[in-house]
PDB file of C-alpha atoms in Angstrom:
ATOM      1  CA  MET A   1     -22.199  10.621  -6.853  1.00 37.00           C
ATOM      2  CA  SER A   2     -23.686  11.792 -10.500  1.00 38.00           C
ATOM      3  CA  PRO A   3     -23.371   9.658 -13.471  1.00 39.00           C
ATOM      4  CA  ILE A   4     -19.970   9.593 -15.136  1.00 36.00           C
ATOM      5  CA  PRO A   5     -20.088   8.630 -18.919  1.00 38.00           C
ATOM      6  CA  SER A   6     -17.719   5.675 -19.410  1.00 37.00           C
ATOM      7  CA  ARG A   7     -14.376   7.177 -21.537  1.00 35.00           C
ATOM      8  CA  GLN A   8     -13.957   6.630 -25.250  1.00 37.00           C
ATOM      9  CA  PRO A   9     -10.736   5.919 -27.139  1.00 35.00           C
ATOM     10  CA  GLY A  10      -8.457   8.927 -27.374  1.00 32.00           C
ATOM     11  CA  SER A  11     -11.589  11.396 -25.594  1.00 30.00           C
ATOM     12  CA  TRP A  12     -10.456  13.397 -22.403  1.00 30.00           C
ATOM     13  CA  SER A  13     -13.695  11.695 -20.575  1.00 29.00           C
ATOM     14  CA  TRP A  14     -11.428   9.762 -17.136  1.00 30.00           C
ATOM     15  CA  SER A  15     -11.813   6.526 -16.719  1.00 30.00           C
ATOM     16  CA  VAL A  16     -15.325   5.010 -14.493  1.00 28.00           C
ATOM     17  CA  ARG A  17     -13.374   3.177 -12.269  1.00 29.00           C
ATOM     18  CA  VAL A  18     -10.275   5.979 -11.465  1.00 32.00           C
ATOM     19  CA  ALA A  19     -13.402   8.375 -10.551  1.00 30.00           C
ATOM     20  CA  CYS A  20     -15.124   6.400  -8.268  1.00 29.00           C
ATOM     21  CA  SER A  21     -12.090   5.508  -6.631  1.00 35.00           C
ATOM     22  CA  ALA A  22     -11.113   8.603  -4.037  1.00 38.00           C
ATOM     23  CA  LEU A  23      -8.036   6.030  -3.826  1.00 49.00           C
ATOM     24  CA  ALA A  24      -6.799   5.274  -7.399  1.00 55.00           C
ATOM     25  CA  THR A  25      -6.067   1.035  -7.437  1.00 62.00           C
ATOM     26  CA  THR A  26      -5.816   1.302 -10.986  1.00 83.00           C
ATOM     27  CA  PHE A  27      -3.701   2.315 -14.357  1.00 91.00           C
ATOM     28  CA  ALA A  28      -4.704   6.457 -16.480  1.00 94.00           C
ATOM     29  CA  ASP A  29      -5.953   5.759 -18.678  1.00 92.00           C
ATOM     30  CA  THR A  30      -4.467   7.944 -20.684  1.00 95.00           C
ATOM     31  CA  PRO A  31      -3.989   9.205 -24.129  1.00 95.00           C
ATOM     32  CA  GLU A  32      -1.446   9.307 -27.009  1.00 95.00           C
ATOM     33  CA  PRO A  33       1.660  11.178 -26.193  1.00 97.00           C
ATOM     34  CA  PRO A  34       1.946  14.141 -25.428  1.00 98.00           C
ATOM     35  CA  TYR A  35       0.019  14.875 -21.954  1.00 98.00           C
ATOM     36  CA  VAL A  36       0.738  15.611 -18.479  1.00 98.00           C
ATOM     37  CA  ALA A  37       2.836  13.533 -15.770  1.00 98.00           C
ATOM     38  CA  VAL A  38       2.777  14.533 -12.008  1.00 96.00           C
ATOM     39  CA  ILE A  39       4.233  12.988 -10.384  1.00 97.00           C
ATOM     40  CA  PHE A  40       4.282  13.199  -6.482  1.00 94.00           C
ATOM     41  CA  THR A  41       6.346  11.068  -3.528  1.00 94.00           C
ATOM     42  CA  SER A  42       6.020  11.751  -0.008  1.00 92.00           C
ATOM     43  CA  THR A  43       6.946   9.702   2.448  1.00 91.00           C
ATOM     44  CA  ARG A  44       4.201  10.308   6.099  1.00 90.00           C
ATOM     45  CA  THR A  45       4.873  11.332   9.870  1.00 88.00           C
ATOM     46  CA  GLU A  46       3.391   8.729  12.162  1.00 87.00           C
ATOM     47  CA  GLY A  47      -0.557   8.414  12.223  1.00 87.00           C
ATOM     48  CA  ASP A  48      -4.051   9.361  10.025  1.00 86.00           C
ATOM     49  CA  ASN A  49      -4.569  12.534  11.504  1.00 84.00           C
ATOM     50  CA  GLY A  50      -7.674  13.171   8.908  1.00 84.00           C
ATOM     51  CA  TYR A  51      -4.830  12.276   5.889  1.00 86.00           C
ATOM     52  CA  VAL A  52      -7.319   9.260   3.779  1.00 86.00           C
ATOM     53  CA  ALA A  53      -9.936  11.465   4.580  1.00 85.00           C
ATOM     54  CA  MET A  54      -7.674  14.311   2.608  1.00 84.00           C
ATOM     55  CA  ALA A  55      -6.914  12.567   0.087  1.00 85.00           C
ATOM     56  CA  GLU A  56      -9.998  10.970  -1.118  1.00 86.00           C
ATOM     57  CA  SER A  57     -10.892  14.150  -1.213  1.00 86.00           C
ATOM     58  CA  MET A  58      -7.913  15.933  -3.530  1.00 86.00           C
ATOM     59  CA  ASN A  59      -8.280  12.983  -5.185  1.00 86.00           C
ATOM     60  CA  GLU A  60     -12.308  13.909  -5.581  1.00 87.00           C
ATOM     61  CA  LEU A  61     -11.238  17.473  -6.513  1.00 89.00           C
ATOM     62  CA  ALA A  62      -8.471  17.129  -9.151  1.00 91.00           C
ATOM     63  CA  SER A  63     -10.861  14.349 -10.597  1.00 92.00           C
ATOM     64  CA  LYS A  64     -13.627  17.549 -11.097  1.00 92.00           C
ATOM     65  CA  GLN A  65     -10.285  19.998 -12.886  1.00 94.00           C
ATOM     66  CA  PRO A  66     -10.431  20.343 -16.551  1.00 96.00           C
ATOM     67  CA  GLY A  67      -8.399  18.568 -17.930  1.00 97.00           C
ATOM     68  CA  PHE A  68      -7.444  15.606 -15.094  1.00 97.00           C
ATOM     69  CA  LEU A  69      -6.600  12.408 -17.027  1.00 97.00           C
ATOM     70  CA  GLY A  70      -6.508  10.342 -13.886  1.00 96.00           C
ATOM     71  CA  VAL A  71      -4.644   9.005 -11.584  1.00 95.00           C
ATOM     72  CA  GLU A  72      -2.471   6.574 -10.192  1.00 95.00           C
ATOM     73  CA  SER A  73      -1.021   5.954  -6.571  1.00 94.00           C
ATOM     74  CA  ALA A  74       0.576   3.449  -4.055  1.00 94.00           C
ATOM     75  CA  ARG A  75       2.324   4.275  -0.639  1.00 91.00           C
ATOM     76  CA  ASP A  76       4.644   1.126   1.741  1.00 88.00           C
ATOM     77  CA  ASP A  77       7.789   3.121   2.297  1.00 88.00           C
ATOM     78  CA  ILE A  78       7.106   5.731   0.409  1.00 94.00           C
ATOM     79  CA  GLY A  79       4.242   6.597  -1.539  1.00 94.00           C
ATOM     80  CA  ILE A  80       4.214   7.318  -5.285  1.00 96.00           C
ATOM     81  CA  THR A  81       1.257   9.998  -6.341  1.00 94.00           C
ATOM     82  CA  VAL A  82       1.249  10.219 -10.779  1.00 97.00           C
ATOM     83  CA  SER A  83      -1.641  12.175 -11.876  1.00 96.00           C
ATOM     84  CA  TYR A  84      -1.917  13.105 -15.491  1.00 97.00           C
ATOM     85  CA  TRP A  85      -2.943  15.963 -17.609  1.00 97.00           C
ATOM     86  CA  VAL A  86      -3.580  16.865 -20.774  1.00 98.00           C
ATOM     87  CA  ASP A  87      -1.307  20.237 -20.769  1.00 97.00           C
ATOM     88  CA  GLN A  88       1.559  22.230 -18.100  1.00 95.00           C
ATOM     89  CA  ALA A  89      -1.635  24.206 -17.666  1.00 96.00           C
ATOM     90  CA  ALA A  90      -3.764  22.255 -16.986  1.00 96.00           C
ATOM     91  CA  ALA A  91      -0.817  20.670 -14.869  1.00 95.00           C
ATOM     92  CA  GLN A  92      -0.422  24.404 -13.454  1.00 92.00           C
ATOM     93  CA  ALA A  93      -4.103  24.616 -12.389  1.00 93.00           C
ATOM     94  CA  TRP A  94      -4.415  22.258  -9.893  1.00 91.00           C
ATOM     95  CA  LYS A  95      -1.056  22.504  -8.758  1.00 86.00           C
ATOM     96  CA  GLU A  96      -2.705  26.081  -7.399  1.00 87.00           C
ATOM     97  CA  VAL A  97      -5.679  24.831  -6.003  1.00 88.00           C
ATOM     98  CA  ALA A  98      -3.613  21.183  -4.828  1.00 84.00           C
ATOM     99  CA  ALA A  99      -0.638  24.075  -3.260  1.00 81.00           C
ATOM    100  CA  HIS A 100      -3.405  26.088  -1.838  1.00 80.00           C
ATOM    101  CA  CYS A 101      -5.950  23.351  -0.247  1.00 80.00           C
ATOM    102  CA  LEU A 102      -2.168  21.586   0.723  1.00 78.00           C
ATOM    103  CA  ALA A 103      -1.264  26.084   1.959  1.00 78.00           C
ATOM    104  CA  GLN A 104      -4.089  25.197   4.847  1.00 74.00           C
ATOM    105  CA  ARG A 105      -3.020  22.430   6.488  1.00 71.00           C
ATOM    106  CA  LYS A 106       0.787  23.354   6.133  1.00 70.00           C
ATOM    107  CA  GLY A 107       1.307  25.193   9.231  1.00 56.00           C
ATOM    108  CA  ARG A 108       0.539  21.832  10.944  1.00 59.00           C
ATOM    109  CA  GLU A 109       2.575  19.965   9.512  1.00 71.00           C
ATOM    110  CA  ILE A 110       0.836  16.794  10.864  1.00 84.00           C
ATOM    111  CA  TRP A 111       0.331  14.776   7.629  1.00 87.00           C
ATOM    112  CA  TYR A 112       4.227  14.610   5.650  1.00 88.00           C
ATOM    113  CA  GLN A 113       8.324  14.148   6.487  1.00 87.00           C
ATOM    114  CA  ASP A 114       8.619  15.341   3.467  1.00 89.00           C
ATOM    115  CA  TYR A 115       7.885  15.179  -0.103  1.00 90.00           C
ATOM    116  CA  ARG A 116       9.111  16.032  -4.047  1.00 93.00           C
ATOM    117  CA  VAL A 117       7.236  17.425  -6.635  1.00 93.00           C
ATOM    118  CA  ARG A 118       8.590  16.527 -10.599  1.00 96.00           C
ATOM    119  CA  ILE A 119       6.246  18.363 -13.766  1.00 96.00           C
ATOM    120  CA  ALA A 120       7.335  16.811 -16.608  1.00 98.00           C
ATOM    121  CA  THR A 121       6.449  15.731 -20.628  1.00 98.00           C
ATOM    122  CA  VAL A 122       5.141  12.028 -21.213  1.00 98.00           C
ATOM    123  CA  ASP A 123       6.372  12.061 -24.452  1.00 96.00           C
ATOM    124  CA  ARG A 124       6.215   7.974 -25.182  1.00 94.00           C
ATOM    125  CA  ASP A 125       4.096   4.976 -23.453  1.00 94.00           C
ATOM    126  CA  TYR A 126       3.765   1.457 -24.021  1.00 91.00           C
ATOM    127  CA  SER A 127       1.772  -1.418 -22.319  1.00 88.00           C
ATOM    128  CA  MET A 128       1.761  -5.126 -21.957  1.00 82.00           C
ATOM    129  CA  ASN A 129      -1.430  -5.471 -23.753  1.00 72.00           C
ATOM    130  CA  SER A 130       0.134  -3.506 -26.751  1.00 65.00           C
ATOM    131  CA  SER A 131      -3.820  -3.136 -27.603  1.00 40.00           C
ATOM    132  CA  LEU A 132      -4.208  -0.311 -25.293  1.00 42.00           C
ATOM    133  CA  PHE A 133      -1.450   2.119 -26.255  1.00 42.00           C
ATOM    134  CA  PRO A 134      -1.444   0.452 -29.531  1.00 38.00           C
ATOM    135  CA  ALA A 135       0.533   3.616 -31.591  1.00 39.00           C
ATOM    136  CA  GLN A 136       3.104   1.818 -29.841  1.00 40.00           C
ATOM    137  CA  GLN A 137       2.392  -0.983 -30.692  1.00 39.00           C
ATOM    138  CA  GLY A 138       5.236  -3.737 -30.135  1.00 38.00           C
ATOM    139  CA  THR A 139       7.936  -1.522 -28.568  1.00 39.00           C
ATOM    140  CA  ALA A 140       7.040  -3.267 -25.315  1.00 39.00           C
ATOM    141  CA  ILE A 141      10.230  -6.121 -26.239  1.00 37.00           C
ATOM    142  CA  PRO A 142      12.537  -4.170 -29.032  1.00 36.00           C
ATOM    143  CA  ARG A 143      13.655  -7.303 -31.706  1.00 29.00           C
ATOM    144  CA  ASN A 144      17.088  -5.821 -31.942  1.00 32.00           C
ATOM    145  CA  ALA A 145      16.874  -5.891 -27.180  1.00 34.00           C
ATOM    146  CA  THR A 146      20.601  -6.158 -26.875  1.00 37.00           C
ATOM    147  CA  ASP A 147      22.256  -9.138 -25.622  1.00 39.00           C
ATOM    148  CA  GLY A 148      22.321  -9.867 -21.241  1.00 41.00           C
ATOM    149  CA  ASP A 149      24.628 -11.210 -19.743  1.00 47.00           C
ATOM    150  CA  GLY A 150      22.987 -12.861 -16.888  1.00 41.00           C
ATOM    151  CA  ARG A 151      22.872  -9.692 -14.753  1.00 48.00           C
ATOM    152  CA  CYS A 152      19.519  -9.851 -13.984  1.00 55.00           C
ATOM    153  CA  GLN A 153      18.873 -13.386 -13.448  1.00 49.00           C
TER     154      GLN A 153
ATOM    155  CA  MET B   1      29.461  -4.634  -2.802  1.00 37.00           C
ATOM    156  CA  SER B   2      32.277  -2.089  -3.901  1.00 38.00           C
ATOM    157  CA  PRO B   3      32.578   1.042  -2.342  1.00 39.00           C
ATOM    158  CA  ILE B   4      30.106   2.921  -2.921  1.00 36.00           C
ATOM    159  CA  PRO B   5      31.067   7.276  -3.219  1.00 38.00           C
ATOM    160  CA  SER B   6      29.105   9.915  -1.455  1.00 36.00           C
ATOM    161  CA  ARG B   7      26.531  12.519  -3.739  1.00 35.00           C
ATOM    162  CA  GLN B   8      28.057  15.107  -4.517  1.00 37.00           C
ATOM    163  CA  PRO B   9      25.866  18.785  -4.445  1.00 35.00           C
ATOM    164  CA  GLY B  10      24.916  18.929  -8.687  1.00 32.00           C
ATOM    165  CA  SER B  11      26.990  15.643  -9.134  1.00 31.00           C
ATOM    166  CA  TRP B  12      25.401  12.967 -11.691  1.00 29.00           C
ATOM    167  CA  SER B  13      26.222  10.259  -9.232  1.00 29.00           C
ATOM    168  CA  TRP B  14      24.073   8.247  -7.501  1.00 30.00           C
ATOM    169  CA  SER B  15      22.801   8.708  -3.420  1.00 30.00           C
ATOM    170  CA  VAL B  16      23.976   6.133  -1.174  1.00 28.00           C
ATOM    171  CA  ARG B  17      20.979   4.635   0.127  1.00 29.00           C
ATOM    172  CA  VAL B  18      19.661   4.443  -3.351  1.00 32.00           C
ATOM    173  CA  ALA B  19      22.596   2.437  -4.544  1.00 30.00           C
ATOM    174  CA  CYS B  20      22.397  -0.277  -1.849  1.00 29.00           C
ATOM    175  CA  SER B  21      19.098  -0.273  -1.710  1.00 35.00           C
ATOM    176  CA  ALA B  22      17.958  -3.128  -4.206  1.00 39.00           C
ATOM    177  CA  LEU B  23      14.417  -2.482  -2.955  1.00 49.00           C
ATOM    178  CA  ALA B  24      14.344   1.298  -3.145  1.00 55.00           C
ATOM    179  CA  THR B  25      12.701   3.161   0.170  1.00 61.00           C
ATOM    180  CA  THR B  26      13.353   6.870   0.345  1.00 83.00           C
ATOM    181  CA  PHE B  27      13.761   9.738  -3.056  1.00 91.00           C
ATOM    182  CA  ALA B  28      16.017   9.736  -5.745  1.00 94.00           C
ATOM    183  CA  ASP B  29      18.233  12.486  -5.341  1.00 92.00           C
ATOM    184  CA  THR B  30      17.815  14.018  -8.783  1.00 95.00           C
ATOM    185  CA  PRO B  31      19.890  17.326  -9.610  1.00 95.00           C
ATOM    186  CA  GLU B  32      18.122  20.746 -11.319  1.00 95.00           C
ATOM    187  CA  PRO B  33      15.652  19.175 -14.085  1.00 97.00           C
ATOM    188  CA  PRO B  34      15.672  18.858 -17.572  1.00 98.00           C
ATOM    189  CA  TYR B  35      16.153  14.396 -16.658  1.00 98.00           C
ATOM    190  CA  VAL B  36      14.361  11.713 -18.193  1.00 98.00           C
ATOM    191  CA  ALA B  37      11.000   9.778 -15.470  1.00 98.00           C
ATOM    192  CA  VAL B  38      10.757   6.567 -16.986  1.00 96.00           C
ATOM    193  CA  ILE B  39       7.250   5.740 -15.035  1.00 97.00           C
ATOM    194  CA  PHE B  40       6.636   1.820 -15.050  1.00 94.00           C
ATOM    195  CA  THR B  41       3.066   1.350 -13.592  1.00 94.00           C
ATOM    196  CA  SER B  42       2.198  -2.129 -13.260  1.00 92.00           C
ATOM    197  CA  THR B  43      -0.176  -5.146 -11.236  1.00 91.00           C
ATOM    198  CA  ARG B  44       1.427  -8.402  -9.968  1.00 89.00           C
ATOM    199  CA  THR B  45       0.269 -11.758 -10.297  1.00 88.00           C
ATOM    200  CA  GLU B  46      -0.051 -13.812  -7.427  1.00 87.00           C
ATOM    201  CA  GLY B  47       2.715 -15.354  -5.435  1.00 87.00           C
ATOM    202  CA  ASP B  48       6.250 -13.847  -4.438  1.00 86.00           C
ATOM    203  CA  ASN B  49       7.919 -17.046  -7.698  1.00 84.00           C
ATOM    204  CA  GLY B  50      11.332 -15.284  -7.320  1.00 84.00           C
ATOM    205  CA  TYR B  51       9.610 -10.578  -8.399  1.00 86.00           C
ATOM    206  CA  VAL B  52      11.714  -9.716  -5.804  1.00 86.00           C
ATOM    207  CA  ALA B  53      15.511 -11.698  -6.363  1.00 85.00           C
ATOM    208  CA  MET B  54      14.681 -10.201 -10.370  1.00 84.00           C
ATOM    209  CA  ALA B  55      12.809  -6.603  -8.960  1.00 85.00           C
ATOM    210  CA  GLU B  56      16.806  -6.467  -7.106  1.00 86.00           C
ATOM    211  CA  SER B  57      18.351  -7.673  -8.975  1.00 86.00           C
ATOM    212  CA  MET B  58      16.849  -5.144 -12.055  1.00 86.00           C
ATOM    213  CA  ASN B  59      17.910  -2.104 -10.317  1.00 86.00           C
ATOM    214  CA  GLU B  60      21.314  -3.518  -9.177  1.00 87.00           C
ATOM    215  CA  LEU B  61      21.936  -3.438 -12.955  1.00 89.00           C
ATOM    216  CA  ALA B  62      20.639   0.453 -13.554  1.00 91.00           C
ATOM    217  CA  SER B  63      21.964   1.918 -10.754  1.00 92.00           C
ATOM    218  CA  LYS B  64      24.965   0.652 -13.361  1.00 92.00           C
ATOM    219  CA  GLN B  65      24.004   1.905 -15.927  1.00 94.00           C
ATOM    220  CA  PRO B  66      25.692   4.842 -17.040  1.00 96.00           C
ATOM    221  CA  GLY B  67      23.379   8.692 -16.728  1.00 97.00           C
ATOM    222  CA  PHE B  68      21.183   6.685 -13.697  1.00 97.00           C
ATOM    223  CA  LEU B  69      19.477   9.043 -11.555  1.00 97.00           C
ATOM    224  CA  GLY B  70      17.617   7.399  -8.302  1.00 96.00           C
ATOM    225  CA  VAL B  71      15.074   5.465  -8.112  1.00 95.00           C
ATOM    226  CA  GLU B  72      11.830   5.273  -6.201  1.00 95.00           C
ATOM    227  CA  SER B  73       9.201   2.266  -5.784  1.00 94.00           C
ATOM    228  CA  ALA B  74       5.864   1.471  -4.026  1.00 94.00           C
ATOM    229  CA  ARG B  75       3.256  -0.933  -3.939  1.00 91.00           C
ATOM    230  CA  ASP B  76       0.125  -1.877  -2.684  1.00 88.00           C
ATOM    231  CA  ASP B  77      -2.566  -2.647  -5.101  1.00 88.00           C
ATOM    232  CA  ILE B  78      -0.632  -1.020  -7.471  1.00 93.00           C
ATOM    233  CA  GLY B  79       2.828  -0.872  -8.191  1.00 94.00           C
ATOM    234  CA  ILE B  80       4.357   2.354  -9.645  1.00 96.00           C
ATOM    235  CA  THR B  81       8.502   2.821  -9.635  1.00 94.00           C
ATOM    236  CA  VAL B  82      10.118   5.676 -11.443  1.00 97.00           C
ATOM    237  CA  SER B  83      13.587   5.522 -12.348  1.00 96.00           C
ATOM    238  CA  TYR B  84      15.614   8.567 -13.506  1.00 97.00           C
ATOM    239  CA  TRP B  85      17.868   9.580 -15.989  1.00 97.00           C
ATOM    240  CA  VAL B  86      19.870  12.405 -17.385  1.00 98.00           C
ATOM    241  CA  ASP B  87      18.674  12.116 -21.094  1.00 97.00           C
ATOM    242  CA  GLN B  88      16.577   9.820 -23.368  1.00 95.00           C
ATOM    243  CA  ALA B  89      19.560   8.243 -24.156  1.00 96.00           C
ATOM    244  CA  ALA B  90      20.326   7.030 -20.969  1.00 96.00           C
ATOM    245  CA  ALA B  91      16.946   5.415 -20.208  1.00 95.00           C
ATOM    246  CA  GLN B  92      16.856   4.053 -23.534  1.00 92.00           C
ATOM    247  CA  ALA B  93      20.003   1.736 -23.075  1.00 93.00           C
ATOM    248  CA  TRP B  94      18.218   1.060 -19.729  1.00 91.00           C
ATOM    249  CA  LYS B  95      15.584   0.203 -21.442  1.00 86.00           C
ATOM    250  CA  GLU B  96      16.317  -1.754 -23.957  1.00 87.00           C
ATOM    251  CA  VAL B  97      19.315  -3.423 -21.288  1.00 88.00           C
ATOM    252  CA  ALA B  98      15.516  -4.439 -19.180  1.00 84.00           C
ATOM    253  CA  ALA B  99      13.368  -5.225 -21.558  1.00 81.00           C
ATOM    254  CA  HIS B 100      15.751  -8.092 -22.933  1.00 80.00           C
ATOM    255  CA  CYS B 101      15.404  -9.059 -19.176  1.00 80.00           C
ATOM    256  CA  LEU B 102      11.988  -9.153 -19.766  1.00 78.00           C
ATOM    257  CA  ALA B 103      11.940 -10.970 -22.559  1.00 78.00           C
ATOM    258  CA  GLN B 104      13.398 -13.982 -21.076  1.00 74.00           C
ATOM    259  CA  ARG B 105      10.610 -14.290 -18.794  1.00 72.00           C
ATOM    260  CA  LYS B 106       7.767 -12.590 -20.679  1.00 70.00           C
ATOM    261  CA  GLY B 107       7.327 -16.271 -21.738  1.00 56.00           C
ATOM    262  CA  ARG B 108       7.253 -17.473 -18.957  1.00 59.00           C
ATOM    263  CA  GLU B 109       4.181 -14.687 -18.314  1.00 71.00           C
ATOM    264  CA  ILE B 110       4.095 -15.067 -13.869  1.00 84.00           C
ATOM    265  CA  TRP B 111       5.243 -10.857 -12.574  1.00 87.00           C
ATOM    266  CA  TYR B 112       2.876  -8.972 -14.248  1.00 88.00           C
ATOM    267  CA  GLN B 113      -0.443  -8.856 -15.290  1.00 87.00           C
ATOM    268  CA  ASP B 114       0.044  -5.900 -17.053  1.00 89.00           C
ATOM    269  CA  TYR B 115       1.781  -2.341 -16.895  1.00 90.00           C
ATOM    270  CA  ARG B 116       2.570   0.504 -18.667  1.00 93.00           C
ATOM    271  CA  VAL B 117       5.902   2.017 -19.335  1.00 93.00           C
ATOM    272  CA  ARG B 118       5.513   6.230 -19.646  1.00 96.00           C
ATOM    273  CA  ILE B 119       8.779   8.165 -20.173  1.00 96.00           C
ATOM    274  CA  ALA B 120       8.817  11.801 -19.953  1.00 98.00           C
ATOM    275  CA  THR B 121      11.253  15.007 -19.553  1.00 98.00           C
ATOM    276  CA  VAL B 122      10.836  16.403 -15.979  1.00 98.00           C
ATOM    277  CA  ASP B 123      10.851  20.142 -16.582  1.00 96.00           C
ATOM    278  CA  ARG B 124      10.245  21.489 -13.442  1.00 94.00           C
ATOM    279  CA  ASP B 125      10.665  19.949  -9.898  1.00 94.00           C
ATOM    280  CA  TYR B 126      10.407  21.355  -5.938  1.00 90.00           C
ATOM    281  CA  SER B 127      10.376  19.817  -2.874  1.00 88.00           C
ATOM    282  CA  MET B 128       9.002  20.396   1.166  1.00 82.00           C
ATOM    283  CA  ASN B 129      12.157  21.669   1.623  1.00 72.00           C
ATOM    284  CA  SER B 130      13.357  24.115  -0.793  1.00 65.00           C
ATOM    285  CA  SER B 131      17.448  23.870   0.318  1.00 40.00           C
ATOM    286  CA  LEU B 132      16.962  20.552  -2.216  1.00 41.00           C
ATOM    287  CA  PHE B 133      15.603  21.796  -3.798  1.00 42.00           C
ATOM    288  CA  PRO B 134      17.435  25.695  -4.788  1.00 37.00           C
ATOM    289  CA  ALA B 135      16.392  26.884  -8.208  1.00 39.00           C
ATOM    290  CA  GLN B 136      13.342  26.310  -7.368  1.00 39.00           C
ATOM    291  CA  GLN B 137      13.145  27.623  -3.802  1.00 39.00           C
ATOM    292  CA  GLY B 138       9.644  28.780  -3.061  1.00 38.00           C
ATOM    293  CA  THR B 139       7.437  27.002  -6.095  1.00 39.00           C
ATOM    294  CA  ALA B 140       5.708  24.458  -3.515  1.00 39.00           C
ATOM    295  CA  ILE B 141       2.778  27.269  -2.291  1.00 37.00           C
ATOM    296  CA  PRO B 142       2.329  30.023  -3.888  1.00 36.00           C
ATOM    297  CA  ARG B 143       1.888  33.254  -2.567  1.00 29.00           C
ATOM    298  CA  ASN B 144      -1.166  33.519  -5.441  1.00 32.00           C
ATOM    299  CA  ALA B 145      -2.880  30.440  -4.561  1.00 34.00           C
ATOM    300  CA  THR B 146      -6.676  30.735  -5.811  1.00 37.00           C
ATOM    301  CA  ASP B 147      -8.685  30.884  -2.968  1.00 39.00           C
ATOM    302  CA  GLY B 148      -9.993  27.469  -2.195  1.00 40.00           C
ATOM    303  CA  ASP B 149     -14.447  26.773  -2.211  1.00 47.00           C
ATOM    304  CA  GLY B 150     -14.246  23.874   1.051  1.00 41.00           C
ATOM    305  CA  ARG B 151     -14.795  20.833  -1.366  1.00 48.00           C
ATOM    306  CA  CYS B 152     -10.692  19.865  -0.148  1.00 55.00           C
ATOM    307  CA  GLN B 153     -11.947  20.420   4.037  1.00 49.00           C
TER     308      GLN B 153
END
């Protein structure tokens, strides 16, 4: 793998950890909104059947796409992969590449029982460590939070 | 638990499976866009420390909120929970409730190493079984998909 530049705050370059990890295990290092999130939710069929290799290859391919910002992924009963893009055009371009790869294998119907894809525009974001999302500092827990009623005990 | 009406196509009522499962293990039964997605990505601390009980309680609380559409959740190295809402106001109202519950426990800093929250407007969606998302029928694999270059083998 060729050297990957570390991300500079505010730049579009992707994070080293995401780019070097085919199956993302950390947060995407997204810039300030707006940007685009593609939420891919799926249920798997039994067995691997080449799925992990395909997923690694697709994530690597995504990381090389123009406008790619990062990806977050988790799976237990269902799988959720959220990829982030600079804009709708970048997400759409990836969809066409990804859809073609998927189409090549769709006839086999080996990987997914079902899936959903949702394309969304991120308007706001914040984090536990607000320094990572300075524009939204302090919004994670608003000072005027409503009084609780005990139901979330 | 009181009886929960089954979801009628196009209605805002939440799905039986989501409402009855504190830790959602299936797809959210969302209506046609636009609607709002709150993407909550987190890394956990070691041990349960009451986390599962809190998560169940929070999901139950969310399902009772006005404008709740459903939730999808998965966790391995990171956790991703996406809750869906009719609009930004409904998501914001939930945030204030959820933030308050979180605030009560934040001092203990027992559950999360870190988290991200992204509030997004879903503009388009589609599924493998297009009948579930009739407005987007056929868009999952566009006919004019670009030619592949073998990188997704």
